[in-house]
XYZ file of C-alpha atoms in Angstrom:
333
model
C 19.547 66.443 -27.541
C 20.745 63.113 -27.049
C 18.742 63.249 -23.608
C 15.538 64.283 -25.471
C 15.853 61.578 -27.898
C 16.358 59.010 -25.244
C 13.424 60.522 -23.118
C 11.320 60.156 -25.826
C 12.219 57.167 -26.869
C 11.041 55.684 -23.555
C 8.102 56.888 -23.391
C 7.194 55.984 -26.707
C 8.538 52.279 -25.812
C 6.021 52.458 -22.540
C 2.757 53.069 -25.038
C 1.394 49.635 -25.882
C -0.598 48.812 -29.055
C -4.491 48.095 -28.399
C -4.663 44.203 -27.469
C -6.768 42.975 -30.763
C -10.405 42.608 -30.304
C -11.791 38.557 -30.352
C -12.468 37.878 -33.285
C -9.122 39.153 -34.184
C -7.413 36.908 -31.737
C -8.741 33.836 -33.488
C -8.394 34.832 -36.746
C -4.950 35.155 -36.111
C -4.952 31.610 -34.245
C -6.163 29.781 -36.578
C -4.092 30.683 -39.511
C -1.203 29.627 -37.695
C -2.961 26.743 -36.544
C -5.364 25.777 -38.880
C -3.546 22.048 -39.067
C -3.768 21.555 -35.677
C -7.669 22.551 -35.561
C -8.676 20.012 -38.665
C -7.047 17.227 -37.137
C -8.611 17.763 -33.772
C -11.751 18.574 -35.828
C -13.015 15.476 -36.231
C -12.731 13.792 -32.822
C -14.556 16.983 -31.208
C -17.506 15.723 -33.917
C -17.217 13.182 -31.836
C -17.253 14.204 -28.590
C -20.024 16.348 -29.685
C -22.434 13.135 -30.365
C -21.280 10.615 -28.239
C -20.849 13.321 -25.003
C -21.740 16.700 -25.111
C -25.149 15.928 -26.613
C -26.670 13.272 -24.731
C -25.198 14.917 -21.215
C -27.216 18.659 -21.820
C -30.431 15.625 -22.986
C -29.395 14.327 -19.674
C -29.779 17.687 -17.978
C -32.901 18.605 -19.543
C -34.455 15.712 -18.072
C -34.049 16.083 -14.132
C -35.088 18.976 -14.536
C -38.014 17.157 -15.999
C -41.250 14.229 -14.739
C -40.534 12.397 -17.605
C -40.812 8.313 -17.536
C -41.702 5.846 -19.925
C -45.651 6.598 -20.155
C -45.524 10.458 -21.010
C -42.258 10.359 -23.330
C -43.319 11.217 -26.930
C -43.965 8.003 -28.483
C -45.571 5.381 -31.322
C -47.803 3.101 -30.640
C -48.902 1.217 -34.791
C -49.608 4.308 -36.364
C -50.469 6.304 -33.644
C -48.245 8.770 -32.571
C -48.473 10.001 -28.885
C -46.674 13.508 -28.255
C -44.787 13.328 -25.310
C -46.548 14.819 -22.026
C -43.521 15.807 -19.057
C -43.524 19.115 -18.023
C -40.966 20.974 -16.464
C -40.909 20.769 -13.081
C -37.876 22.320 -11.790
C -34.870 20.806 -9.375
C -37.879 18.507 -7.840
C -36.032 15.862 -8.519
C -33.200 16.850 -6.436
C -34.745 18.009 -4.092
C -37.245 14.787 -3.539
C -34.148 12.573 -3.799
C -31.483 14.337 -1.439
C -34.255 14.828 1.301
C -37.068 13.662 0.042
C -39.492 10.738 1.496
C -37.929 7.677 1.752
C -34.539 8.995 -0.113
C -32.366 6.938 2.619
C -33.719 4.578 1.089
C -33.504 5.485 -2.012
C -30.375 7.283 -1.679
C -28.711 7.677 1.045
C -28.265 4.173 1.816
C -26.635 2.901 -1.440
C -24.073 6.854 -1.638
C -23.452 5.250 1.675
C -22.614 1.759 0.702
C -20.921 2.892 -2.474
C -18.139 4.566 -0.805
C -17.420 2.224 1.332
C -17.157 0.185 -2.056
C -15.328 2.109 -3.622
C -12.918 2.348 -0.655
C -12.390 -1.022 0.456
C -12.580 -2.708 -3.479
C -9.207 0.343 -4.133
C -8.104 0.005 -1.149
C -7.540 -4.168 -2.220
C -6.375 -2.966 -5.429
C -3.408 -1.122 -4.437
C -2.420 -3.175 -1.544
C -2.632 -6.560 -3.492
C -1.626 -5.197 -6.515
C 1.501 -3.603 -4.916
C 2.879 -7.045 -3.307
C 2.506 -8.832 -6.411
C 4.287 -6.361 -8.331
C 7.214 -6.316 -5.521
C 7.407 -10.016 -5.826
C 7.075 -9.975 -10.180
C 10.280 -7.573 -9.553
C 12.425 -9.312 -8.073
C 14.427 -11.979 -10.430
C 12.296 -15.229 -10.234
C 12.822 -18.144 -12.530
C 9.498 -18.114 -14.645
C 8.992 -14.933 -14.022
C 7.567 -14.272 -17.317
C 5.202 -17.106 -17.076
C 3.622 -15.617 -13.604
C 3.181 -12.362 -15.218
C 0.792 -13.964 -18.205
C -1.440 -15.838 -15.553
C -2.007 -12.880 -12.978
C -2.466 -10.991 -16.182
C -5.368 -13.058 -17.605
C -8.326 -12.177 -15.618
C -7.565 -8.390 -17.007
C -7.298 -9.629 -19.745
C -10.737 -12.180 -20.385
C -13.518 -9.927 -20.904
C -15.218 -9.119 -18.002
C -18.895 -10.434 -18.759
C -17.062 -13.689 -18.842
C -15.299 -13.719 -15.515
C -18.276 -11.995 -13.521
C -20.100 -15.415 -15.055
C -17.520 -17.784 -14.547
C -17.718 -16.521 -10.732
C -21.424 -16.975 -10.505
C -21.448 -20.375 -11.260
C -19.079 -20.518 -8.163
C -20.430 -18.749 -5.793
C -24.025 -20.282 -6.231
C -25.251 -23.141 -4.334
C -23.460 -26.517 -4.707
C -20.509 -24.048 -6.083
C -16.996 -24.940 -6.008
C -16.559 -22.150 -3.539
C -19.157 -23.571 -0.593
C -17.917 -26.763 -1.708
C -13.810 -26.102 -0.995
C -15.664 -24.307 2.201
C -17.330 -27.889 2.840
C -14.478 -29.447 2.141
C -12.395 -26.824 4.802
C -15.431 -27.843 7.363
C -16.189 -24.073 7.298
C -19.507 -22.419 7.426
C -21.500 -21.468 3.263
C -22.521 -18.405 2.736
C -25.526 -17.432 0.847
C -23.082 -15.318 -1.461
C -26.383 -14.776 -4.026
C -29.064 -14.385 -1.393
C -27.515 -13.538 1.770
C -27.245 -9.653 2.390
C -24.402 -9.415 3.781
C -21.970 -12.355 1.579
C -23.802 -10.845 -1.373
C -22.162 -7.011 -0.592
C -18.690 -9.430 -0.008
C -19.322 -11.292 -3.155
C -18.948 -8.572 -5.178
C -16.221 -7.136 -3.748
C -13.857 -10.840 -4.012
C -15.390 -10.373 -7.842
C -14.003 -6.686 -8.411
C -10.436 -7.485 -6.252
C -10.688 -10.282 -8.417
C -11.018 -7.876 -11.447
C -9.167 -4.861 -10.891
C -6.076 -6.131 -8.905
C -3.860 -7.328 -12.520
C -4.287 -3.443 -13.914
C -2.630 -1.503 -10.423
C -0.159 -4.757 -11.120
C 1.180 -3.974 -14.186
C 0.859 0.107 -13.414
C 3.295 -0.294 -10.078
C 5.479 -2.644 -12.153
C 6.103 -0.868 -14.554
C 6.104 2.090 -11.878
C 8.814 -0.444 -9.603
C 11.123 -1.084 -13.251
C 11.324 3.520 -13.243
C 13.147 3.383 -9.867
C 16.823 3.204 -10.940
C 18.823 0.578 -8.845
C 21.530 2.595 -7.512
C 18.993 4.355 -4.558
C 18.641 1.035 -3.514
C 22.329 -0.146 -3.583
C 22.832 3.828 -1.497
C 20.331 2.795 1.018
C 21.744 -0.722 1.423
C 25.422 0.555 2.281
C 24.142 3.171 4.322
C 23.137 0.500 6.594
C 18.650 0.450 5.603
C 16.130 -2.132 6.443
C 14.208 -3.733 3.984
C 11.321 -1.864 5.156
C 13.251 1.261 5.358
C 14.061 0.836 1.515
C 10.470 0.025 1.033
C 9.386 3.161 2.974
C 11.909 6.086 1.595
C 12.880 4.827 -1.555
C 10.245 2.647 -3.293
C 7.033 4.402 -2.040
C 8.135 8.045 -2.442
C 9.946 6.629 -6.423
C 6.094 4.780 -6.870
C 4.482 8.708 -5.960
C 2.866 10.046 -10.086
C 2.253 6.355 -10.234
C 0.058 5.143 -7.145
C -1.779 8.851 -7.577
C -2.678 8.011 -11.199
C -3.813 4.692 -10.705
C -5.265 5.382 -7.548
C -7.177 8.282 -8.899
C -8.412 5.747 -11.927
C -9.484 3.106 -9.800
C -11.471 5.119 -7.154
C -13.159 6.710 -10.996
C -13.725 3.063 -12.591
C -14.689 1.685 -8.796
C -17.202 4.148 -7.437
C -19.083 3.919 -11.342
C -18.936 -0.213 -11.844
C -20.997 -1.198 -13.600
C -20.503 -4.573 -15.064
C -19.911 -6.516 -11.687
C -22.562 -5.758 -9.967
C -25.099 -5.427 -12.663
C -24.210 -9.211 -13.795
C -23.321 -11.164 -10.902
C -26.657 -10.100 -9.273
C -28.906 -8.141 -11.557
C -31.804 -6.592 -10.398
C -31.688 -8.550 -7.799
C -29.992 -7.636 -4.820
C -31.058 -4.192 -3.105
C -29.062 -4.031 -0.844
C -25.781 -4.499 -3.177
C -26.850 -2.164 -5.033
C -24.243 0.492 -6.159
C -25.289 4.461 -6.892
C -24.785 3.788 -10.937
C -26.944 0.768 -10.808
C -29.551 1.771 -8.989
C -29.837 4.504 -11.465
C -30.215 2.324 -14.101
C -32.569 0.050 -12.348
C -34.467 3.404 -11.964
C -34.253 4.398 -15.714
C -35.009 0.566 -17.233
C -35.340 -1.693 -14.902
C -38.853 -0.889 -13.371
C -42.147 -0.083 -14.833
C -42.728 2.990 -15.245
C -39.440 3.676 -16.152
C -38.653 7.121 -14.530
C -36.108 8.194 -16.755
C -36.030 12.132 -15.026
C -34.316 10.516 -11.811
C -32.149 7.738 -13.533
C -31.218 10.940 -15.233
C -30.956 12.962 -11.845
C -28.330 10.402 -10.306
C -25.931 10.296 -13.116
C -25.795 13.789 -12.649
C -25.438 13.792 -9.177
C -22.510 10.731 -9.862
C -20.699 13.034 -11.912
C -21.051 15.568 -9.561
C -19.544 14.062 -6.790
C -16.613 12.668 -9.279
C -15.676 15.954 -10.261
C -15.491 16.935 -6.641
C -13.578 15.165 -4.854
C -10.881 14.495 -8.351
C -10.662 18.367 -7.560
C -10.296 18.193 -4.314
C -7.857 15.000 -4.478
C -5.353 16.935 -7.329
C -5.121 19.459 -4.807
C -4.584 17.510 -2.308
C -1.910 15.977 -4.189
C -0.292 19.302 -5.676
C -0.148 20.274 -1.918
C 1.884 17.218 -1.156
C 4.334 17.612 -3.787
C 5.334 21.635 -2.658
C 5.347 20.799 1.228
C 7.788 17.120 0.128
C 9.828 19.053 -2.283
């Protein structure tokens, strides 16, 4: 009899209750976590108004031929209705492989990629060097930290306008080059010099953030690891390679990703330094602004399409970057 009971019990244990429906699961979740939902509701509302709605509106504009001549507008007492029409993916096709697509998109795309790689590389290299220096026991180290973080603390428009004055003809930069008997480039006029000036200014703006982030990472590495490596006879380069860099892996991966996203979408430096001029130095983001607000008629549809393309590039890059990091972590673990 006991065997029969055990078999019956075992048979019953294998039978599962039917899974509740979606609405029932939502009700149970709300009853259990209603306080958390109440706390995040304002944030969700703000994000919906400030992010999701403009994004949806922008996506819709990319599928039309909207510009400043055919959108709904009011002239005096007359209200003119919208006259733009649905065109599907024509804007994307025109941008990527339409007539003049190289001058309108691909040349700016190549420069944006080069700009991002060069600036982030300089940010990380210089920032790491300064962080290593400030991590040493130096007299007046707090003063040096304060001075080196000033370019990041000062508002960007103040920094860029100051550099614009220094880079102008007869400015401090060319005055110094003249004193050293070196060539004086037209930083704000020559296409090649414009790109060099943009990289220089953005490096000045971006290095302090990288330096402070990496300095925090350096201070979190246990000193015992360096002592053990030194006792094993490791040189300074070997300690840097096998202790410092692995210890900074997590911080480095985060700040490099943030730096790539911010630099790829860097609008303020280019726009404040050159305005609507310097067509060869325009990034994709500033070119999109120029299409939407810096010309007549304003091409809202093409400008919005550039924005969607930019977002898509960053989403794809971030996905591959994080997968690459995860694969490296598994390999090193």
